[in-house]
GROMACS .gro file of C-alpha atoms in nm:
model
  393
    1MET     CA    1  -0.038   0.029  -0.012
    2LYS     CA    2   0.083   0.298  -0.092
    3PHE     CA    3   0.119   0.658   0.154
    4THR     CA    4  -0.116   0.832  -0.137
    5ALA     CA    5  -0.359   0.513  -0.144
    6PHE     CA    6  -0.345   0.551   0.295
    7LEU     CA    7  -0.375   0.902   0.282
    8LYS     CA    8  -0.694   0.901   0.068
    9THR     CA    9  -0.857   0.669   0.342
   10ARG     CA   10  -1.162   0.764   0.521
   11GLY     CA   11  -0.958   0.789   0.878
   12ALA     CA   12  -0.611   0.972   0.717
   13THR     CA   13  -0.949   1.187   0.518
   14ALA     CA   14  -1.097   1.302   0.873
   15ALA     CA   15  -0.730   1.347   1.027
   16ILE     CA   16  -0.623   1.644   0.722
   17PHE     CA   17  -1.042   1.813   0.761
   18MET     CA   18  -1.027   1.766   1.161
   19GLY     CA   19  -0.624   1.936   1.167
   20ILE     CA   20  -0.733   2.227   0.927
   21PHE     CA   21  -1.109   2.261   1.070
   22TYR     CA   22  -0.985   2.313   1.468
   23ALA     CA   23  -0.710   2.549   1.339
   24VAL     CA   24  -0.913   2.750   1.127
   25ALA     CA   25  -1.209   2.691   1.365
   26MET     CA   26  -0.963   2.805   1.695
   27LEU     CA   27  -0.769   3.081   1.544
   28GLY     CA   28  -1.123   3.262   1.397
   29ILE     CA   29  -1.319   3.289   1.743
   30PHE     CA   30  -1.053   3.335   1.984
   31LEU     CA   31  -0.890   3.595   1.829
   32PRO     CA   32  -1.204   3.800   1.716
   33GLY     CA   33  -1.316   3.769   2.075
   34TYR     CA   34  -0.978   3.886   2.231
   35THR     CA   35  -0.971   4.191   2.049
   36ALA     CA   36  -1.189   4.297   2.294
   37ILE     CA   37  -0.970   4.336   2.490
   38PRO     CA   38  -0.913   4.639   2.573
   39GLY     CA   39  -1.081   4.776   2.312
   40ASN     CA   40  -1.384   4.714   2.451
   41VAL     CA   41  -1.290   4.827   2.842
   42ASP     CA   42  -1.479   5.137   2.725
   43LYS     CA   43  -1.795   4.989   2.748
   44LEU     CA   44  -1.803   4.874   3.151
   45PRO     CA   45  -2.061   5.095   3.358
   46ILE     CA   46  -1.977   5.222   3.616
   47ALA     CA   47  -2.083   5.441   3.891
   48ILE     CA   48  -1.961   5.769   4.020
   49ILE     CA   49  -2.142   5.883   4.414
   50ASN     CA   50  -2.067   6.266   4.523
   51ASP     CA   51  -2.169   6.289   4.910
   52ASP     CA   52  -1.986   6.565   4.921
   53ALA     CA   53  -2.099   6.910   5.096
   54GLY     CA   54  -1.817   7.104   5.032
   55LYS     CA   55  -1.697   7.203   4.611
   56ASN     CA   56  -1.422   6.971   4.608
   57GLY     CA   57  -1.667   6.644   4.585
   58ALA     CA   58  -1.852   6.841   4.271
   59MET     CA   59  -1.499   6.887   4.119
   60ILE     CA   60  -1.394   6.536   4.158
   61ALA     CA   61  -1.685   6.359   4.022
   62GLU     CA   62  -1.674   6.585   3.733
   63ASN     CA   63  -1.321   6.583   3.613
   64LEU     CA   64  -1.380   6.216   3.654
   65GLN     CA   65  -1.677   6.145   3.401
   66GLU     CA   66  -1.481   6.362   3.155
   67LYS     CA   67  -1.114   6.164   3.187
   68LEU     CA   68  -1.236   5.826   3.291
   69PRO     CA   69  -1.235   5.627   2.971
   70PHE     CA   70  -1.561   5.479   3.010
   71LYS     CA   71  -1.882   5.577   2.802
   72GLU     CA   72  -2.141   5.490   3.100
   73ILE     CA   73  -2.055   5.643   3.393
   74GLU     CA   74  -2.425   5.651   3.660
   75THR     CA   75  -2.480   5.935   3.875
   76ASP     CA   76  -2.776   5.962   3.941
   77ILE     CA   77  -2.773   5.652   4.159
   78THR     CA   78  -2.715   5.596   4.577
   79ASN     CA   79  -2.390   5.437   4.736
   80LYS     CA   80  -2.576   5.149   4.861
   81GLN     CA   81  -2.744   5.085   4.460
   82ALA     CA   82  -2.453   5.079   4.394
   83LEU     CA   83  -2.259   4.850   4.618
   84LYS     CA   84  -2.620   4.619   4.538
   85ASP     CA   85  -2.529   4.592   4.144
   86LEU     CA   86  -2.138   4.588   4.215
   87GLU     CA   87  -2.203   4.301   4.411
   88HIS     CA   88  -2.410   4.096   4.057
   89ASN     CA   89  -2.120   4.213   3.823
   90ASP     CA   90  -2.394   4.501   3.706
   91LEU     CA   91  -2.118   4.756   3.778
   92ALA     CA   92  -1.735   4.776   3.711
   93LEU     CA   93  -1.640   4.989   3.984
   94VAL     CA   94  -1.783   5.242   4.245
   95VAL     CA   95  -1.681   5.505   4.313
   96HIS     CA   96  -1.772   5.722   4.589
   97ILE     CA   97  -1.676   6.077   4.735
   98PRO     CA   98  -1.816   6.031   5.110
   99ARG     CA   99  -1.984   6.306   5.329
  100THR     CA  100  -1.682   6.493   5.478
  101PHE     CA  101  -1.436   6.495   5.192
  102SER     CA  102  -1.382   6.849   5.134
  103GLU     CA  103  -1.413   6.951   5.450
  104ASN     CA  104  -1.076   6.705   5.554
  105ILE     CA  105  -0.954   6.794   5.256
  106GLN     CA  106  -0.940   7.209   5.416
  107LYS     CA  107  -0.786   7.037   5.784
  108GLY     CA  108  -0.551   6.808   5.593
  109GLU     CA  109  -0.669   6.488   5.742
  110ALA     CA  110  -0.597   6.214   5.613
  111SER     CA  111  -0.916   6.063   5.636
  112SER     CA  112  -0.959   6.249   5.400
  113SER     CA  113  -1.019   5.991   5.128
  114ILE     CA  114  -1.220   5.900   4.827
  115ASP     CA  115  -1.333   5.473   4.809
  116PHE     CA  116  -1.272   5.291   4.550
  117THR     CA  117  -1.482   5.000   4.573
  118ILE     CA  118  -1.386   4.674   4.296
  119ASN     CA  119  -1.587   4.335   4.256
  120GLU     CA  120  -1.323   4.006   4.301
  121ALA     CA  121  -1.573   3.771   4.188
  122GLY     CA  122  -1.574   3.823   3.793
  123ALA     CA  123  -1.467   3.840   3.465
  124THR     CA  124  -1.091   3.901   3.593
  125VAL     CA  125  -0.986   4.147   3.357
  126VAL     CA  126  -1.211   4.340   3.491
  127SER     CA  127  -1.090   4.329   3.851
  128SER     CA  128  -0.765   4.345   3.695
  129THR     CA  129  -0.857   4.666   3.482
  130MET     CA  130  -1.048   4.843   3.724
  131ASN     CA  131  -0.714   4.794   3.950
  132SER     CA  132  -0.542   5.012   3.669
  133VAL     CA  133  -0.791   5.268   3.648
  134VAL     CA  134  -0.825   5.295   4.010
  135SER     CA  135  -0.456   5.284   4.090
  136GLU     CA  136  -0.380   5.591   3.791
  137ILE     CA  137  -0.683   5.849   3.965
  138ASN     CA  138  -0.535   5.818   4.312
  139ASN     CA  139  -0.197   5.878   4.159
  140GLN     CA  140  -0.328   6.172   4.056
  141LEU     CA  141  -0.572   6.267   4.343
  142SER     CA  142  -0.270   6.252   4.554
  143THR     CA  143  -0.053   6.480   4.354
  144GLN     CA  144  -0.343   6.750   4.312
  145PHE     CA  145  -0.441   6.766   4.657
  146SER     CA  146  -0.065   6.762   4.848
  147GLN     CA  147  -0.049   7.080   4.564
  148GLN     CA  148  -0.294   7.248   4.756
  149THR     CA  149  -0.178   7.187   5.086
  150ALA     CA  150   0.134   7.276   4.988
  151GLN     CA  151   0.020   7.586   4.849
  152GLY     CA  152  -0.113   7.672   5.231
  153VAL     CA  153   0.175   7.594   5.367
  154LEU     CA  154   0.387   7.801   5.193
  155MET     CA  155   0.234   8.108   5.342
  156ASN     CA  156   0.396   8.034   5.609
  157PHE     CA  157   0.799   8.001   5.593
  158ASN     CA  158   0.930   8.172   5.939
  159VAL     CA  159   0.816   7.792   6.159
  160PRO     CA  160   0.979   7.577   6.381
  161GLU     CA  161   1.182   7.286   6.250
  162LYS     CA  162   0.920   7.037   6.438
  163GLN     CA  163   0.638   7.201   6.313
  164ALA     CA  164   0.824   7.213   5.955
  165ALA     CA  165   0.810   6.815   6.006
  166GLU     CA  166   0.432   6.780   6.089
  167LEU     CA  167   0.310   7.052   5.821
  168ALA     CA  168   0.544   6.783   5.563
  169GLU     CA  169   0.329   6.465   5.704
  170LYS     CA  170  -0.060   6.707   5.644
  171ILE     CA  171   0.132   6.764   5.277
  172GLU     CA  172   0.215   6.420   5.213
  173LYS     CA  173  -0.110   6.300   5.392
  174SER     CA  174  -0.351   6.533   5.271
  175TYR     CA  175  -0.561   6.299   5.060
  176VAL     CA  176  -0.500   5.937   5.082
  177GLY     CA  177  -0.752   5.650   4.829
  178ASN     CA  178  -0.887   5.428   5.003
  179VAL     CA  179  -0.929   5.020   4.761
  180VAL     CA  180  -1.172   4.839   4.860
  181THR     CA  181  -1.216   4.490   4.709
  182ILE     CA  182  -1.567   4.279   4.767
  183ASN     CA  183  -1.570   3.944   4.749
  184GLU     CA  184  -1.176   3.866   4.735
  185ILE     CA  185  -1.056   3.559   4.510
  186PRO     CA  186  -0.750   3.381   4.757
  187ASP     CA  187  -0.425   3.434   4.516
  188GLY     CA  188  -0.284   3.225   4.251
  189MET     CA  189  -0.530   3.180   3.865
  190ASN     CA  190  -0.566   2.838   3.975
  191HIS     CA  191  -0.850   2.988   4.211
  192ASN     CA  192  -0.967   3.270   3.973
  193MET     CA  193  -0.974   3.002   3.699
  194LEU     CA  194  -1.181   2.759   3.908
  195PRO     CA  195  -1.574   2.753   3.765
  196MET     CA  196  -1.417   2.831   3.439
  197PHE     CA  197  -1.221   2.475   3.449
  198LEU     CA  198  -1.507   2.305   3.665
  199THR     CA  199  -1.797   2.395   3.395
  200MET     CA  200  -1.534   2.311   3.125
  201ALA     CA  201  -1.471   1.966   3.250
  202GLY     CA  202  -1.808   1.911   3.294
  203TYR     CA  203  -1.855   2.066   2.942
  204VAL     CA  204  -1.594   1.833   2.760
  205GLY     CA  205  -1.737   1.505   2.948
  206ALA     CA  206  -2.075   1.611   2.862
  207MET     CA  207  -1.970   1.652   2.503
  208ILE     CA  208  -1.840   1.365   2.429
  209GLY     CA  209  -2.078   1.141   2.656
  210ALA     CA  210  -2.334   1.226   2.431
  211MET     CA  211  -2.154   1.145   2.119
  212GLN     CA  212  -2.067   0.788   2.236
  213LEU     CA  213  -2.412   0.745   2.400
  214VAL     CA  214  -2.626   0.917   2.088
  215GLY     CA  215  -2.418   0.640   1.913
  216ALA     CA  216  -2.501   0.416   2.110
  217PHE     CA  217  -2.854   0.490   2.095
  218LYS     CA  218  -2.890   0.443   1.697
  219ALA     CA  219  -2.679   0.083   1.716
  220SER     CA  220  -2.937  -0.059   1.944
  221ARG     CA  221  -3.260   0.065   1.723
  222GLY     CA  222  -3.460  -0.287   1.717
  223LYS     CA  223  -3.332  -0.418   1.978
  224ALA     CA  224  -3.616  -0.181   2.210
  225SER     CA  225  -3.864   0.120   2.176
  226LYS     CA  226  -3.707   0.474   2.059
  227THR     CA  227  -3.875   0.567   2.348
  228ARG     CA  228  -3.757   0.355   2.574
  229LEU     CA  229  -3.398   0.377   2.397
  230PHE     CA  230  -3.368   0.803   2.457
  231THR     CA  231  -3.465   0.722   2.848
  232TYR     CA  232  -3.192   0.462   2.846
  233VAL     CA  233  -2.979   0.728   2.702
  234GLN     CA  234  -3.047   1.009   2.980
  235MET     CA  235  -3.048   0.754   3.261
  236ALA     CA  236  -2.670   0.632   3.150
  237ALA     CA  237  -2.588   1.050   3.130
  238LEU     CA  238  -2.705   1.145   3.449
  239LEU     CA  239  -2.535   0.830   3.615
  240ILE     CA  240  -2.175   0.985   3.439
  241ALA     CA  241  -2.255   1.241   3.605
  242VAL     CA  242  -2.339   1.222   3.936
  243VAL     CA  243  -1.916   1.012   3.909
  244SER     CA  244  -1.756   1.233   3.717
  245SER     CA  245  -1.892   1.468   3.903
  246ILE     CA  246  -1.827   1.356   4.290
  247ILE     CA  247  -1.505   1.287   4.132
  248ALA     CA  248  -1.398   1.650   3.941
  249VAL     CA  249  -1.535   1.816   4.307
  250GLY     CA  250  -1.257   1.614   4.456
  251VAL     CA  251  -0.964   1.683   4.248
  252ALA     CA  252  -1.098   2.047   4.277
  253TYR     CA  253  -1.099   2.044   4.677
  254LEU     CA  254  -0.757   1.887   4.667
  255ILE     CA  255  -0.588   2.142   4.478
  256ASP     CA  256  -0.816   2.466   4.545
  257LYS     CA  257  -0.928   2.360   4.943
  258PRO     CA  258  -1.255   2.555   4.847
  259SER     CA  259  -1.485   2.610   5.196
  260GLY     CA  260  -1.651   2.213   5.284
  261ASP     CA  261  -1.964   2.362   5.340
  262LEU     CA  262  -1.976   2.416   4.976
  263PHE     CA  263  -1.892   2.078   4.889
  264PHE     CA  264  -2.290   1.918   4.805
  265GLY     CA  265  -2.367   2.237   4.641
  266ILE     CA  266  -2.089   2.280   4.406
  267VAL     CA  267  -2.146   1.851   4.322
  268GLY     CA  268  -2.485   1.980   4.200
  269GLN     CA  269  -2.448   2.202   4.014
  270GLN     CA  270  -2.146   1.973   3.866
  271ILE     CA  271  -2.437   1.771   3.779
  272LEU     CA  272  -2.652   1.950   3.675
  273ASN     CA  273  -2.397   2.153   3.459
  274TYR     CA  274  -2.339   1.784   3.277
  275MET     CA  275  -2.644   1.740   3.221
  276VAL     CA  276  -2.778   2.011   3.009
  277CYS     CA  277  -2.411   2.049   2.826
  278PHE     CA  278  -2.529   1.661   2.772
  279ASN     CA  279  -2.870   1.801   2.619
  280PHE     CA  280  -2.760   2.074   2.467
  281THR     CA  281  -2.453   1.903   2.292
  282ALA     CA  282  -2.704   1.627   2.216
  283ILE     CA  283  -2.915   1.845   1.943
  284LEU     CA  284  -2.643   1.852   1.673
  285ILE     CA  285  -2.521   1.474   1.741
  286PHE     CA  286  -2.863   1.353   1.726
  287LEU     CA  287  -2.955   1.520   1.418
  288PHE     CA  288  -2.612   1.465   1.218
  289GLY     CA  289  -2.469   1.151   1.364
  290GLU     CA  290  -2.094   1.182   1.441
  291GLY     CA  291  -2.111   1.541   1.180
  292GLY     CA  292  -2.245   1.676   1.481
  293MET     CA  293  -1.914   1.652   1.705
  294ILE     CA  294  -1.766   1.850   1.420
  295LEU     CA  295  -1.991   2.094   1.436
  296ASN     CA  296  -2.009   2.090   1.857
  297LEU     CA  297  -1.628   2.192   1.859
  298PRO     CA  298  -1.698   2.605   1.726
  299ILE     CA  299  -1.966   2.635   1.982
  300LEU     CA  300  -1.785   2.484   2.275
  301LEU     CA  301  -1.452   2.714   2.124
  302MET     CA  302  -1.707   3.054   2.103
  303GLN     CA  303  -1.877   2.956   2.464
  304THR     CA  304  -1.475   3.003   2.591
  305ILE     CA  305  -1.512   3.384   2.544
  306ALA     CA  306  -1.858   3.428   2.612
  307ASN     CA  307  -1.845   3.214   2.941
  308GLY     CA  308  -1.804   3.572   3.128
  309ALA     CA  309  -1.496   3.372   3.310
  310THR     CA  310  -1.228   3.653   3.158
  311ILE     CA  311  -1.459   3.900   3.004
  312THR     CA  312  -1.795   4.052   3.090
  313ARG     CA  313  -2.074   4.091   2.820
  314ASP     CA  314  -2.033   4.412   2.788
  315MET     CA  315  -1.727   4.416   2.702
  316MET     CA  316  -1.793   4.105   2.449
  317HIS     CA  317  -1.855   4.198   2.060
  318ALA     CA  318  -2.239   4.087   1.932
  319PRO     CA  319  -2.221   3.741   1.858
  320TYR     CA  320  -2.010   3.589   2.170
  321GLU     CA  321  -2.297   3.823   2.391
  322TRP     CA  322  -2.566   3.670   2.214
  323MET     CA  323  -2.394   3.276   2.277
  324SER     CA  324  -2.415   3.422   2.637
  325HIS     CA  325  -2.778   3.387   2.667
  326ILE     CA  326  -2.846   3.073   2.527
  327SER     CA  327  -2.461   2.938   2.699
  328PRO     CA  328  -2.452   2.667   2.892
  329MET     CA  329  -2.133   2.727   3.047
  330TYR     CA  330  -2.232   3.100   3.128
  331TYR     CA  331  -2.468   3.021   3.337
  332SER     CA  332  -2.260   2.777   3.521
  333VAL     CA  333  -1.946   3.009   3.555
  334GLN     CA  334  -2.107   3.277   3.701
  335ALA     CA  335  -2.315   3.070   3.876
  336TYR     CA  336  -1.997   2.922   4.038
  337PHE     CA  337  -1.764   3.253   4.050
  338ALA     CA  338  -2.194   3.383   4.312
  339ASN     CA  339  -2.140   2.997   4.515
  340LEU     CA  340  -1.771   3.010   4.596
  341PHE     CA  341  -1.652   3.403   4.639
  342GLY     CA  342  -1.957   3.648   4.546
  343SER     CA  343  -2.233   3.694   4.818
  344ILE     CA  344  -2.549   3.687   4.608
  345SER     CA  345  -2.707   3.378   4.546
  346PRO     CA  346  -2.610   3.123   4.234
  347SER     CA  347  -3.013   2.997   4.164
  348PRO     CA  348  -3.085   3.262   3.866
  349TYR     CA  349  -2.790   3.156   3.711
  350ILE     CA  350  -2.905   2.758   3.762
  351TRP     CA  351  -3.295   2.825   3.749
  352SER     CA  352  -3.131   3.010   3.363
  353MET     CA  353  -2.894   2.671   3.313
  354ALA     CA  354  -3.165   2.434   3.370
  355ALA     CA  355  -3.398   2.657   3.159
  356VAL     CA  356  -3.160   2.609   2.873
  357GLY     CA  357  -3.120   2.233   2.948
  358ALA     CA  358  -3.458   2.189   2.986
  359VAL     CA  359  -3.522   2.366   2.618
  360ALA     CA  360  -3.264   2.130   2.487
  361MET     CA  361  -3.389   1.856   2.647
  362LEU     CA  362  -3.764   1.922   2.487
  363ILE     CA  363  -3.555   1.912   2.148
  364ASN     CA  364  -3.389   1.628   2.126
  365MET     CA  365  -3.716   1.438   2.267
  366ALA     CA  366  -3.849   1.606   1.928
  367ILE     CA  367  -3.622   1.490   1.747
  368VAL     CA  368  -3.643   1.177   1.776
  369ALA     CA  369  -3.985   1.148   1.825
  370PHE     CA  370  -4.067   1.268   1.490
  371LEU     CA  371  -3.707   1.241   1.268
  372HIS     CA  372  -3.624   0.921   1.406
  373LYS     CA  373  -3.831   0.688   1.176
  374PRO     CA  374  -3.967   0.392   1.428
  375MET     CA  375  -3.762   0.082   1.395
  376PRO     CA  376  -3.998  -0.294   1.414
  377VAL     CA  377  -3.878  -0.418   1.775
  378GLN     CA  378  -3.743  -0.712   1.738
  379VAL     CA  379  -3.713  -1.057   1.976
  380SER     CA  380  -3.444  -1.215   2.096
  381GLU     CA  381  -3.423  -1.570   2.063
  382THR     CA  382  -3.411  -1.592   2.462
  383GLU     CA  383  -3.715  -1.400   2.468
  384VAL     CA  384  -3.869  -1.664   2.276
  385GLU     CA  385  -3.766  -1.938   2.407
  386LYS     CA  386  -3.877  -1.792   2.745
  387LYS     CA  387  -4.266  -1.753   2.596
  388ALA     CA  388  -4.247  -2.080   2.467
  389ALA     CA  389  -4.166  -2.200   2.755
  390GLU     CA  390  -4.470  -1.947   2.937
  391ILE     CA  391  -4.764  -2.143   2.626
  392THR     CA  392  -4.632  -2.444   2.712
  393ALA     CA  393  -4.636  -2.461   3.090
   0.00000   0.00000   0.00000
């Protein structure tokens, strides 16, 4: 057999096709998706709340609105509501200028600070970007108010050495930026990426499982009714979901060591994640057989950007944002962030993920009912002998 003949075999041609297809799909999806960083940073919503009774607060709030590179800046909102929106990741940053800010600045007190609040339990790009923005703002404000304080001090040249030292310290501490981080994530990229990795483990396993179990469904046609076989497929998927989820979460606990109180909740979510992803990916396999697996790959790649672990919906380009609304990965990742590190309930994301799974299962049921032709159930020789024995008896 010549090499050219070998290359024409089904396995070789399939391998060549997949090598080219996967390269084009991965680069064609990932590279455009990640152009949103930092290009779409300006789409992140922030809030600036000025409660200052003096003039400085209004001046700073106005300057920040003009200079900050964000198109959506909320000002007509209370600090309490803004912090609540921040916990739900509806805001990326909350800037709060307290009521006594101007008064404290005039006195040169170190308590003259502005609160910058960031939520770490969300997309990694958001928290890192906001930290950089806040650092730059604080540097500028510190220089500005130190100069203002210095102007007042320099009006008194002839001062004792001790008093001069106190005044120098007063200049240095005339403004102190107060950076507040809520829902802190432990150090280490493994912690930041845990929600995505747990979700990906379930999704990829479910996608491969869907190919194998739907293949078993088709191979078993004629041995039982298609309704019974579809039920067997779902039961087998559930069994795999339970076993694989316990193992996956166990590995996560060995490495990342989350709170023990969360164990059963995480296992339960991972089981749901598997079942939803199983039915989501099984749609194309029920429709197109093994060819559906090829179509599932770019959908998987697209969801690695659309799941919100790296960038938020606000930053995503339109196709990725649309995908996030029907993506089981998006709801799973957000639920894990809320459950593992957040201070809000993961329930809205859990219910949304369950809804995606329910719709996917209904679609699969419709495909099996209307597109898969019924086949007569073959009776095995054992069953024939059993029935003959019953009649004879």
